[in-house]
Structure formats: C-alpha cells, structure tokens
GROMACS .gro file of C-alpha atoms in nm:
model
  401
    1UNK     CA    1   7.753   7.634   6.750
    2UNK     CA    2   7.748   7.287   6.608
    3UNK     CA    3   7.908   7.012   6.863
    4UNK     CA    4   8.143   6.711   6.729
    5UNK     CA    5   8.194   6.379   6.974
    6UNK     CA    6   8.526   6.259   6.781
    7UNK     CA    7   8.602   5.904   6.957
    8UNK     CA    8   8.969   5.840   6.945
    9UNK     CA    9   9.234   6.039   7.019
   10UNK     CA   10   9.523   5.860   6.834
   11UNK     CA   11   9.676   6.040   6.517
   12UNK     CA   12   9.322   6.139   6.310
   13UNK     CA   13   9.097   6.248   6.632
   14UNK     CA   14   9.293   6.570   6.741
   15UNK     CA   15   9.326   6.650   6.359
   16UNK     CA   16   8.969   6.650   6.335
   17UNK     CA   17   8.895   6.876   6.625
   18UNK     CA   18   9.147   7.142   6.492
   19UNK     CA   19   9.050   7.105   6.128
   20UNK     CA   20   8.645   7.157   6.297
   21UNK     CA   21   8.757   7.433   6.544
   22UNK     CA   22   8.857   7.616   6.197
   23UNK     CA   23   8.548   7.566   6.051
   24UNK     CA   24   8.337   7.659   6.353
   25UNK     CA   25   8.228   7.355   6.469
   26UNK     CA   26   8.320   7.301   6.877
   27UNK     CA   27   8.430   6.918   6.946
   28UNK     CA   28   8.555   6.724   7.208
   29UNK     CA   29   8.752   6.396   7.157
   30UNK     CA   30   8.718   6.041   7.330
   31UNK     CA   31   9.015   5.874   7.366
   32UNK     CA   32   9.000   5.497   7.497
   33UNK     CA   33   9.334   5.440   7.696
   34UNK     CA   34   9.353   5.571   8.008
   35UNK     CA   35   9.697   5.709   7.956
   36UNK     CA   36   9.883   5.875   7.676
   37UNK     CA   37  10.180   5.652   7.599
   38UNK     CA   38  10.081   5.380   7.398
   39UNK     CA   39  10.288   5.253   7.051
   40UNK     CA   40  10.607   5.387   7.202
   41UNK     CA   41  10.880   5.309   6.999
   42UNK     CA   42  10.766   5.288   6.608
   43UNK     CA   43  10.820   5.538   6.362
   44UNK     CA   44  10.658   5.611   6.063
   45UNK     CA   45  10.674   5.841   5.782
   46UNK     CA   46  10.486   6.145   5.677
   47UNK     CA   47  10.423   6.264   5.333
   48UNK     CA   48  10.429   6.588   5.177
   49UNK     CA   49  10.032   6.540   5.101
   50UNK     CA   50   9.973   6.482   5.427
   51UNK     CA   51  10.209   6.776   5.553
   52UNK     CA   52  10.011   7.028   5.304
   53UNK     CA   53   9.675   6.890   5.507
   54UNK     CA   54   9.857   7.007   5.785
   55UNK     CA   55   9.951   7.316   5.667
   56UNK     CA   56   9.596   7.459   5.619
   57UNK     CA   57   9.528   7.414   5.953
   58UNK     CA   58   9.862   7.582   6.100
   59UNK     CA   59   9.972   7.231   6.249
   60UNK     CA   60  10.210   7.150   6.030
   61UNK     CA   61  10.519   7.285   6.215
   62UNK     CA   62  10.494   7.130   6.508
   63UNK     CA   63  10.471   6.777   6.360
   64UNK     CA   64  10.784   6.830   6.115
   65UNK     CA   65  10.997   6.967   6.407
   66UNK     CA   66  10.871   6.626   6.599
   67UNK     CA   67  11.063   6.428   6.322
   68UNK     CA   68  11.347   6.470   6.099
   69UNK     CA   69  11.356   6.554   5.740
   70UNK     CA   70  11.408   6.291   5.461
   71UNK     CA   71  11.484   6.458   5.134
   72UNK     CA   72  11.527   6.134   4.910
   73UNK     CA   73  11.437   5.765   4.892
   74UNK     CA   74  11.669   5.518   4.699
   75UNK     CA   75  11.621   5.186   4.585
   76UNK     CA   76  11.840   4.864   4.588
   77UNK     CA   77  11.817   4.504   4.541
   78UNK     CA   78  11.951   4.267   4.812
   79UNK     CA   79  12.201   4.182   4.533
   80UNK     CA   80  12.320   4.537   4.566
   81UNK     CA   81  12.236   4.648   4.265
   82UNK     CA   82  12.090   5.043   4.252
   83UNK     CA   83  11.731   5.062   4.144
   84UNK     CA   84  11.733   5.446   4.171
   85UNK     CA   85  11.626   5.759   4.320
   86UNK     CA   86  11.260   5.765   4.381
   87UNK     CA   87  11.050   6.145   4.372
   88UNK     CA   88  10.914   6.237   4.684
   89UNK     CA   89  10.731   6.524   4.580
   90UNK     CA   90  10.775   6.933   4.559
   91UNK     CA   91  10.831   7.070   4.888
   92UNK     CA   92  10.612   7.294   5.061
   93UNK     CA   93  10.674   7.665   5.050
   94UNK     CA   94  10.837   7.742   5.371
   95UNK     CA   95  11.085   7.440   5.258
   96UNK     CA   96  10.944   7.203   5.437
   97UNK     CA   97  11.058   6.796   5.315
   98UNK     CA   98  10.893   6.430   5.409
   99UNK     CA   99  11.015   6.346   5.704
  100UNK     CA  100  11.039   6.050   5.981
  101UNK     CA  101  10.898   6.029   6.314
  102UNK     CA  102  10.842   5.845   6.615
  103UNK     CA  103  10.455   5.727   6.625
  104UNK     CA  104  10.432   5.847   6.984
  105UNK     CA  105  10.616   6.174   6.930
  106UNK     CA  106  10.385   6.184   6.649
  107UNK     CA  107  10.066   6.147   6.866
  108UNK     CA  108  10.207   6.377   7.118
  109UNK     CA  109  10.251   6.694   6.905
  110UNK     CA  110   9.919   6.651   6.792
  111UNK     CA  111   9.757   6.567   7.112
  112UNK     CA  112   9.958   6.911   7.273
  113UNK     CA  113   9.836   7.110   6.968
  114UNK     CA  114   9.446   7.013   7.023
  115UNK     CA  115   9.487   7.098   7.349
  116UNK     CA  116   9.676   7.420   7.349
  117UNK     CA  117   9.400   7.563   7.116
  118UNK     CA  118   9.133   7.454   7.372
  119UNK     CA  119   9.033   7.136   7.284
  120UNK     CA  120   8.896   6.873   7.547
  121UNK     CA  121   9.066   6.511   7.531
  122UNK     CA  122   8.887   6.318   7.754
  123UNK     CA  123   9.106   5.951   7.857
  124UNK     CA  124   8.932   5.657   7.986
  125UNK     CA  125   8.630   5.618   7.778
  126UNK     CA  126   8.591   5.333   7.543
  127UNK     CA  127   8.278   5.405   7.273
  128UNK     CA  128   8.022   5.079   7.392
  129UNK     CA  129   7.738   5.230   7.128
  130UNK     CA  130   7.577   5.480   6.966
  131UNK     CA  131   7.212   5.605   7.009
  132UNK     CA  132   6.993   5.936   6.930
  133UNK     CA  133   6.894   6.148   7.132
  134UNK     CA  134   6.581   6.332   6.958
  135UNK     CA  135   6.759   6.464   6.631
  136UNK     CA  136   7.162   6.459   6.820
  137UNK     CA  137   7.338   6.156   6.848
  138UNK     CA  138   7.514   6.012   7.173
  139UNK     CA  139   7.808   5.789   7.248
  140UNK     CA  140   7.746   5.558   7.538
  141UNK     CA  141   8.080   5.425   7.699
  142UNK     CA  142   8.203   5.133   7.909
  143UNK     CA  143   8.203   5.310   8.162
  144UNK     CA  144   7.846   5.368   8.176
  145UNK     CA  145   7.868   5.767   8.080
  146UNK     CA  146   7.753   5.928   7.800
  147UNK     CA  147   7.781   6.226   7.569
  148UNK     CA  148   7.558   6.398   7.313
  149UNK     CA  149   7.680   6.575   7.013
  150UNK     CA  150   7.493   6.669   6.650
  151UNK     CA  151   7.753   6.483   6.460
  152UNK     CA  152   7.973   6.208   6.561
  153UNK     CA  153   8.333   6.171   6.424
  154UNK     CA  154   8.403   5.734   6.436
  155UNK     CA  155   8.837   5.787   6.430
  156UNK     CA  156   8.879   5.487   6.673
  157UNK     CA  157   9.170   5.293   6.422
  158UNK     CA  158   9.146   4.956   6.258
  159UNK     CA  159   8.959   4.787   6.525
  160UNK     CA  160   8.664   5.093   6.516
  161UNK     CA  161   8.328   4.997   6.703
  162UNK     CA  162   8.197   5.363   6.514
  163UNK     CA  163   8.225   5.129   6.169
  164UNK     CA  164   8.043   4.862   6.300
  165UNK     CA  165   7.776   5.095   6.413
  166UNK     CA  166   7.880   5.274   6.069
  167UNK     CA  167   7.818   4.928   5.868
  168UNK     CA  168   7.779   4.613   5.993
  169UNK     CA  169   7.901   4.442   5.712
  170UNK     CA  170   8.189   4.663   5.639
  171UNK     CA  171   8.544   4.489   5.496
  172UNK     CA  172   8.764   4.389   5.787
  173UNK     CA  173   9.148   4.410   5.861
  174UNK     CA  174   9.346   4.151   5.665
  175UNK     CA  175   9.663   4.017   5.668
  176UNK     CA  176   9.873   4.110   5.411
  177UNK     CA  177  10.136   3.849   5.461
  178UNK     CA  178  10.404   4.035   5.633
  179UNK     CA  179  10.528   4.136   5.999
  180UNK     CA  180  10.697   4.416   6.053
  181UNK     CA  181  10.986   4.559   6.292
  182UNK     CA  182  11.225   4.842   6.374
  183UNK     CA  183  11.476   5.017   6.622
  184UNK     CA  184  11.759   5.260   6.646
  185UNK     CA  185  12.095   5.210   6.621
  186UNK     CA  186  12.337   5.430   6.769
  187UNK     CA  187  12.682   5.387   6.575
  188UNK     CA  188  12.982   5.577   6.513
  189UNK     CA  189  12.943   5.594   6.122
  190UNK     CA  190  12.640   5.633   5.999
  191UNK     CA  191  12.561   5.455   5.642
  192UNK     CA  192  12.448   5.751   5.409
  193UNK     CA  193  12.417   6.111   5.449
  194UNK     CA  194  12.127   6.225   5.721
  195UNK     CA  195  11.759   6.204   5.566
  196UNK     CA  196  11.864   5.933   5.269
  197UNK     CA  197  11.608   5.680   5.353
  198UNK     CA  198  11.787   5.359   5.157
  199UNK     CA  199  11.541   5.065   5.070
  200UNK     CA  200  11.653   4.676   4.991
  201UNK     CA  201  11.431   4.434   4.860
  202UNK     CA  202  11.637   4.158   4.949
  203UNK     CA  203  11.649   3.776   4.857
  204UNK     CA  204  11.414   3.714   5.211
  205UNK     CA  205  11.320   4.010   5.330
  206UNK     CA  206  11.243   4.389   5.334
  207UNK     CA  207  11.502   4.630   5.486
  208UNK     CA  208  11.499   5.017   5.487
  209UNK     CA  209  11.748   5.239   5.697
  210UNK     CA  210  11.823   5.621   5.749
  211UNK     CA  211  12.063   5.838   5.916
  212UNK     CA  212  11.908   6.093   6.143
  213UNK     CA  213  12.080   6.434   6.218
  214UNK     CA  214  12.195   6.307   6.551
  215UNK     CA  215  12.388   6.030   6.451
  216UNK     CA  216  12.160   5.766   6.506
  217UNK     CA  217  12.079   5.537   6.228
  218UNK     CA  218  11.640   5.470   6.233
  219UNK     CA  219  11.567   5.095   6.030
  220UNK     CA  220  11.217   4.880   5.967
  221UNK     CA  221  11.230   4.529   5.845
  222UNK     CA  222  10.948   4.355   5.705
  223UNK     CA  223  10.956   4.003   5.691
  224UNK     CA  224  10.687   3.769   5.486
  225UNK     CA  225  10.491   3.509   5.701
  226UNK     CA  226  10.210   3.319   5.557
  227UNK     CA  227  10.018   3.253   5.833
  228UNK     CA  228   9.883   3.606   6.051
  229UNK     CA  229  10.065   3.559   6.399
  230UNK     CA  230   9.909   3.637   6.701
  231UNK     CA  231  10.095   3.844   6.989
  232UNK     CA  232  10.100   3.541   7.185
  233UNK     CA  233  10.298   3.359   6.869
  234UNK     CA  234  10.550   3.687   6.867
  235UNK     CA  235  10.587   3.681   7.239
  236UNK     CA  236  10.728   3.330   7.233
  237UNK     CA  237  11.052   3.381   7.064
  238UNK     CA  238  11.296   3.604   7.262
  239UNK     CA  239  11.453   3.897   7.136
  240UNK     CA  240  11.771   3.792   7.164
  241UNK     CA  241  11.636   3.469   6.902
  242UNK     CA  242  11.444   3.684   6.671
  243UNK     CA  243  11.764   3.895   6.634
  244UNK     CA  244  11.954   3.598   6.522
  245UNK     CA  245  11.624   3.530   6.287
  246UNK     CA  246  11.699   3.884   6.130
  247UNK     CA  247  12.068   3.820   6.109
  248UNK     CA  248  11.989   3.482   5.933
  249UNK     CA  249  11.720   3.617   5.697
  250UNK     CA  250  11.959   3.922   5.593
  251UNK     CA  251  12.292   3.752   5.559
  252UNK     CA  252  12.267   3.695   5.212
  253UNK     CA  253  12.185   4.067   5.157
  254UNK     CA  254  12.441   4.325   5.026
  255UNK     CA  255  12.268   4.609   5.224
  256UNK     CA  256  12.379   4.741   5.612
  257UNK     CA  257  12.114   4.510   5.776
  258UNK     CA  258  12.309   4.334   5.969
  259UNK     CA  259  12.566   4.621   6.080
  260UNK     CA  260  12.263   4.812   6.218
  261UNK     CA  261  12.071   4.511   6.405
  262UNK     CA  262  12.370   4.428   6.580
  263UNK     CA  263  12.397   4.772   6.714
  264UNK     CA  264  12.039   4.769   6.797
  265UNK     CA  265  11.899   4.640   7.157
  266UNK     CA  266  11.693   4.360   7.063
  267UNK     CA  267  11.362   4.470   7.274
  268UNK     CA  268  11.153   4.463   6.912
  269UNK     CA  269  10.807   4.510   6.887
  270UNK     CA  270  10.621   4.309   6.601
  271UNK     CA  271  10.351   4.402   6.429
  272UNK     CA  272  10.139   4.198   6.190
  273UNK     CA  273  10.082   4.422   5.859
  274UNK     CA  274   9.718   4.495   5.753
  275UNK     CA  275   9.495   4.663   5.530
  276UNK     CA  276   9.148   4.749   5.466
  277UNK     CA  277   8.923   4.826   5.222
  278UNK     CA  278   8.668   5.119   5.260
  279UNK     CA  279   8.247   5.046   5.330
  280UNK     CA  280   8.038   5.110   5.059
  281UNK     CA  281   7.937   5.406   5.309
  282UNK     CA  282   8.135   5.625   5.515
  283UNK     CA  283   7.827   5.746   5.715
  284UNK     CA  284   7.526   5.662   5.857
  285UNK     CA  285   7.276   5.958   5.983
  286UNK     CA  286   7.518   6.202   6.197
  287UNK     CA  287   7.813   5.934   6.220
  288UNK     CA  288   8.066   5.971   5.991
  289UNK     CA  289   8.448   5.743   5.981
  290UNK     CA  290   8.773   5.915   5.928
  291UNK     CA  291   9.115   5.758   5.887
  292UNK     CA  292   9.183   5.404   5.982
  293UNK     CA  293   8.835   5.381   6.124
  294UNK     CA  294   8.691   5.446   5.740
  295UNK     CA  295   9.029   5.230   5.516
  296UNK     CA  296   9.350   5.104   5.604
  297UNK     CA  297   9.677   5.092   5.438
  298UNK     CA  298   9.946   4.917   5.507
  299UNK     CA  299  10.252   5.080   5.672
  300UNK     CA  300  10.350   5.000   5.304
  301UNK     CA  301  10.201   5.295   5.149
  302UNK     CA  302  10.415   5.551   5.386
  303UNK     CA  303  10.041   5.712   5.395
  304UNK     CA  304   9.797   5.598   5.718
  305UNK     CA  305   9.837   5.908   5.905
  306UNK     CA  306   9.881   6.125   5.558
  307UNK     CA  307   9.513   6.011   5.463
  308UNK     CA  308   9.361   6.069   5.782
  309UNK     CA  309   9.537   6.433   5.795
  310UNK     CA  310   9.358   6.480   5.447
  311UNK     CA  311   9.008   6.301   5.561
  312UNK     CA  312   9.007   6.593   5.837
  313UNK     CA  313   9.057   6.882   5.612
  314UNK     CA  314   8.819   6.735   5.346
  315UNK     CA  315   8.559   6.670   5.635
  316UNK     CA  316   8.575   7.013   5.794
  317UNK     CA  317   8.565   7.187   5.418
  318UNK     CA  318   8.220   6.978   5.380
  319UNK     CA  319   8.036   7.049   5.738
  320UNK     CA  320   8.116   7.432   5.607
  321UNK     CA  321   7.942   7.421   5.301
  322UNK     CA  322   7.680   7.212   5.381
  323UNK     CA  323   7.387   7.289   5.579
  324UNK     CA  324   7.334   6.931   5.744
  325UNK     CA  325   7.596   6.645   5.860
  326UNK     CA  326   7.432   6.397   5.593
  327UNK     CA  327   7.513   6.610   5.308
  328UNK     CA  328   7.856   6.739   5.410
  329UNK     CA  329   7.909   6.323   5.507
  330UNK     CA  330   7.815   6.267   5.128
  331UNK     CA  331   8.023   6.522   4.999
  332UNK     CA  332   8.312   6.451   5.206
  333UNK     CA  333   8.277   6.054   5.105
  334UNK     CA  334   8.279   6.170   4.692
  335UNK     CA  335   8.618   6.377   4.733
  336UNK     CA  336   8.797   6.095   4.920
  337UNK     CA  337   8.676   5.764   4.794
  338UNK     CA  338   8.843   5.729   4.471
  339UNK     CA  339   9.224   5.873   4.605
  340UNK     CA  340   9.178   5.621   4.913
  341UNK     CA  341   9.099   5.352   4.663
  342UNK     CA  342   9.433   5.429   4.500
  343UNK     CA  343   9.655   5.501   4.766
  344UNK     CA  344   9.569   5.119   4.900
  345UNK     CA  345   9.621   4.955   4.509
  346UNK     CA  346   9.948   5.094   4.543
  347UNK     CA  347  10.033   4.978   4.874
  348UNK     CA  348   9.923   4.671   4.730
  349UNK     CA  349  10.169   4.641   4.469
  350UNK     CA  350  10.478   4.687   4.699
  351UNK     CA  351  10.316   4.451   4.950
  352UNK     CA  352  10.396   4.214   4.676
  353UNK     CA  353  10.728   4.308   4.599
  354UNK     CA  354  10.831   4.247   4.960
  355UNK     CA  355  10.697   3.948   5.038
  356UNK     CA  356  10.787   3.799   4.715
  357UNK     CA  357  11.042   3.467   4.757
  358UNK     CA  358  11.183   3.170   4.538
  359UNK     CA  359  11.064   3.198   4.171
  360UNK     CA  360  10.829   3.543   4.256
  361UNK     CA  361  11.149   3.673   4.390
  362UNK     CA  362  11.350   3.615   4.083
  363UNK     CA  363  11.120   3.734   3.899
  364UNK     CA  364  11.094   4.049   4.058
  365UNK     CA  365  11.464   4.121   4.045
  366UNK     CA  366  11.387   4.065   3.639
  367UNK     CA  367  11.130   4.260   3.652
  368UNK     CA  368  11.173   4.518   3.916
  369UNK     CA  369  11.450   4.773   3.722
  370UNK     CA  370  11.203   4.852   3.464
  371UNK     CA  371  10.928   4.872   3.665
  372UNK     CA  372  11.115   5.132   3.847
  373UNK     CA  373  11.271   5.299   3.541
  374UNK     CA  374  10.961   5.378   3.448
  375UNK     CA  375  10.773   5.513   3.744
  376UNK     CA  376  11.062   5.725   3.904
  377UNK     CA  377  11.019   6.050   3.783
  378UNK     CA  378  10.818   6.334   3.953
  379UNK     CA  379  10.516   6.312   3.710
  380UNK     CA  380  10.477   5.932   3.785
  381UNK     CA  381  10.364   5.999   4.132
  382UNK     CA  382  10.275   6.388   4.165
  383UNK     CA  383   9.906   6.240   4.195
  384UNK     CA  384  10.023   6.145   4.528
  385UNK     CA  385  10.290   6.349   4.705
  386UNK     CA  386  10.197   6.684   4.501
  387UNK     CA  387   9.822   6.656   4.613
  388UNK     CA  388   9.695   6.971   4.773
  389UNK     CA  389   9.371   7.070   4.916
  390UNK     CA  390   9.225   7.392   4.869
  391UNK     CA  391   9.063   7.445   5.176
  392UNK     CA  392   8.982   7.794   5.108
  393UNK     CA  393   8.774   7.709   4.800
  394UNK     CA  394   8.405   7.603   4.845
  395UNK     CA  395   8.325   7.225   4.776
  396UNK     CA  396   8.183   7.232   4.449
  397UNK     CA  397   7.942   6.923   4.338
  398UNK     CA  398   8.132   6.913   4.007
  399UNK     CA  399   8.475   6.916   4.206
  400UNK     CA  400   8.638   6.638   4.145
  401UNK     CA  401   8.945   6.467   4.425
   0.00000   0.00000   0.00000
C-alpha cells in the first residue's frame, strides 16, 4: 500500500488522509504546533460545495453538527436599504443547509474524525525540507527527524514551505486592503430569525451578523486599511479603543452593529485579509499542494476550507486512477485550476465592494442594486454552491471541472 506524508494538520490535512484512506492509500499527517488549540475564537462559513466534498467521504455530519445551519443570506446597504435575498444553493439530500462554525470547532471535528478512523497526527514537527530517498520522497523537520513516504501532500496554509519547495517563484500572500474581526454577543433579543446571516455594506465598513439557535447573536466586521498591519500595529490599540473605533466607523450605519459590539467583550482578534493566486504548477515529482498551501481566498469568498474539502476529494479520485503520483498530480491540477481561478475573481469583486469609500462608495450604492438584481437567483451562482463531485466516476481526460 501506497504511503502519503500530508504536512499540516489544520482544516485540509485530516481531509486528505480520510479522502486517501478511501482510496487506499495509508497516510500520516504532520502537524507543526505542538498543541491543538490554535485560531480559537473565529468562525467561518461552510458551503454546500464544500459540504457535498464532505459527504463522499462520510465526514460531512460531524462538521455540520459542529456548527449551526444558515438557510439564507440577505443583503443591505448601510443606508438600510434591502438589496435582497441571495441563493445559497440546493441542499444536500439528507437536508443538510450552509452553515457557521467556529474555526477551532471546525479543526477539531476533523482532527477527531482522522483519528477515530486510524489516522496518525503527529504534533511538533515543522516541515524544514524535502529530499528523495531513492524513488520516495522524505520530509526532514526542525526537529532533526525525518519521514519517508511515495507521495507527499504540501497542506501547510498560506505561509507553506511544501510551495516553496513546490515553486520557488510561486505568487505570494497579498493584502487585499482589509482587516477583519468578530465575536459573540449574548443578548436577550436576537436581531433576525436563527440562521439569517444579514450583510451591510455600510458607508465605512463591512458588517454581517446572525442569530444562532442558542440565542447568541455570531458578527464579523471588515474594515478597509490601506496599508497591511502587522500584529505588532494591532496589538497597540486596546480593545477597549478599537471597540470605540468600531462604534465610530458604524454609527452612521442603519444596521445592528453597534447593538451587538456593545454586547460583545472586546478581547478581538484581527486579522489582516489575504489572497493568493495559484503556481503555474501544483506539483513537483511526488509533492503535490492542496488548499491554502496551493491558492488562497479571502475569507471573502465564504470558500477557503470549501476548496480544500474539494482539492482532497479531487486528489484522492486522481491517485485512484492513475498509476503514478505525477500523473494523478496532473490530473488532479486540470480538474481544479480553472474553478479555483474563479472562486478567487469572485472574492475579488466583493473585496471591492467592501473596502470601497468616498466617491467608490457612492458609486457602489448606485451601482450595487442592479448588480445584485441581476445575480441573485439560483442559476447565477449554481456553478458554485450546486457543484458536486462524482467521486464514484473514473477521472476521465476529457472530463472537464
């Protein structure tokens, strides 16, 4: 049996081993951080796409019981005006809906899942390079150890050292010219019915908010900065002042913003927002990228860990029906590369509308009705939520994403 070395164990790693494990193919993941609680406290979304990826490899369950369900999406202006409903796709068969969840809790069901069905997670071991061994490849760590596998799966995040081995030259992180936050209210009335995830493009700022089933009320803001910030710039403005900074920025806003950050401890966590183009190639030898490790988009797109759920199931499909890494790399590459590219054009597009201000921001609220008028209907964006992979069905070199 064939033997995977996946380095990272974040959201796209353990997804990988189970999507291999149903293929055949024994692996073992790398994970970095010593421990297993790191990013506590965001959330994040998951699509249907990415559920359905899910879904062929059994896993889908115990993610969407992690989270909470969100059925529909409306849009506003900060001037209050309704933009509308926007599609979220057909839901899956069993009934399952897009839903919300914490990043960690996210990371945890996944993590538990690889290793209920046997999978080692080893913690502590940061990739340092990659060599051959005869015709297998090996990861050499920090930590002086090694490991030898006949395929190595790079899913080490934005920052990958598998891409640089992958590429040297490969398109790095940028700054898309907004920072991000979020928290959890707990208040008596919530602001919509539970699931209704309510987005405002206000007059400064981007706010989104929805009602969980327990009462509590989950938000994000996104906030447009010119300049990238570094932690050290975040860390020197206390939470107490950057809560007043949200107040400030929102107060003009017909939207519950301000309701909800008040009733919010102010212990944020700041993020700068990136994104990342793809390399030319996804593979070099036996080393192939998956998720953020391969492209990046922004939190924008509501679809970072949804493409590296699908990258996993597209991956395993191709080391079935091909007889050597290489080939199965350059078949997996050809169904992914041109949905990736489109996924980040879109985030793209609304990285725009939120950060625009002054005379982009006027007009935007000109512009932006008809813009959605015209794209919120179920066929505008079945493309993206309505995607399914047949996993079943042999990869075809005709097949097309």
């Amino acid at each position: 049996m064939a033997h995977a070395l996946i380095i990272g164990g974040g959201v796209a790693g353990p997804t990988a081993a189970i999507a291999l494990q149903k293929v055949g193919v024994d692996a073992s993941v790398y994970e970095a951080y010593a421990t297993t609680a790191h990013d506590v406290g965001a959330s994040m979304g998951i699509s249907l796409n990415g559920l359905d990826a899910l879904r062929t490899l059994d896993a889908h369950t115990v993610v969407r019981d992690a989270g909470f369900p969100v059925p529909r999406g409306v849009m506003w202006l900060g001037n209050g005006r309704c933009l509308g409903e926007g599609h979220t796709g057909t839901p899956l068969p069993d009934g399952t809906l897009p839903i919300v969840i914490g990043r960690y809790d996210l990371y945890a069901a996944l993590r538990q899942e690889a290793l209920r069905r046997g999978v080692p997670i080893h913690h502590g071991k940061r990739l340092a390079h990659i060599g051959q061994r005869g015709d297998r490849v090996a990861a050499v760590f920090t930590d002086g150890t090694e490991a030898v596998g006949d395929l190595l799966i790079g899913a080490d995040g934005i920052g990958s050292t598998t891409r640089h081995f992958v590429d040297p030259h490969a398109p790095q992180p940028r700054y898309v010219g907004l920072v991000g936050t979020g928290g959890i209210a707990r208040i008596a009335t919530p602001q919509s019915d539970p699931g209704v995830m309510n987005m405002v493009f206000g007059r400064r700022a981007f706010f989104a908010s929805m009602a969980s089933p327990d009462g509590s009320v989950w938000w994000f803001a996104n906030l447009p900065r010119a300049d990238e910030p570094t932690a050290a710039d975040l860390a020197a403005t206390s939470g107490a002042q950057w809560q007043q900074r949200l107040l400030q920025v929102f107060a003009g806003d017909r939207s519950p913003a301000a309701q909800l950050i008040r009733a919010t401890p102010p212990d944020y966590t700041w993020f700068p927002m990136h994104d990342m183009d793809a390399p030319k190639r996804w593979h070099r030898g036996r080393v192939v990228l998956i998720g953020d490790a391969a492209h990046v988009s922004s939190p924008s797109s509501g679809q970072g860990a949804s493409m590296a759920f699908e990258d996993a199931v597209q991956l395993a499909r191709c080391l079935r029906d091909r007889d050597d890494p290489p080939a199965a790399f350059h078949a997996y590459q050809r169904l992914r590369a041109n949905r990736v590219s489109k996924v980040l054009a879109g985030a793209k597009q609304v990285n725009r509308s939120k950060a625009a201000t002054g005379v982009s921001r006027v007009l935007r609220d000109v512009t932006f009705p008809l813009f959605v008028r015209k794209f919120s209907t179920p066929e505008a964006f079945a493309w993206l939520y309505d995607h399914r992979i047949d996993f079943d069905r042999p990869i075809d070199d005709q097949q097309r994403p």
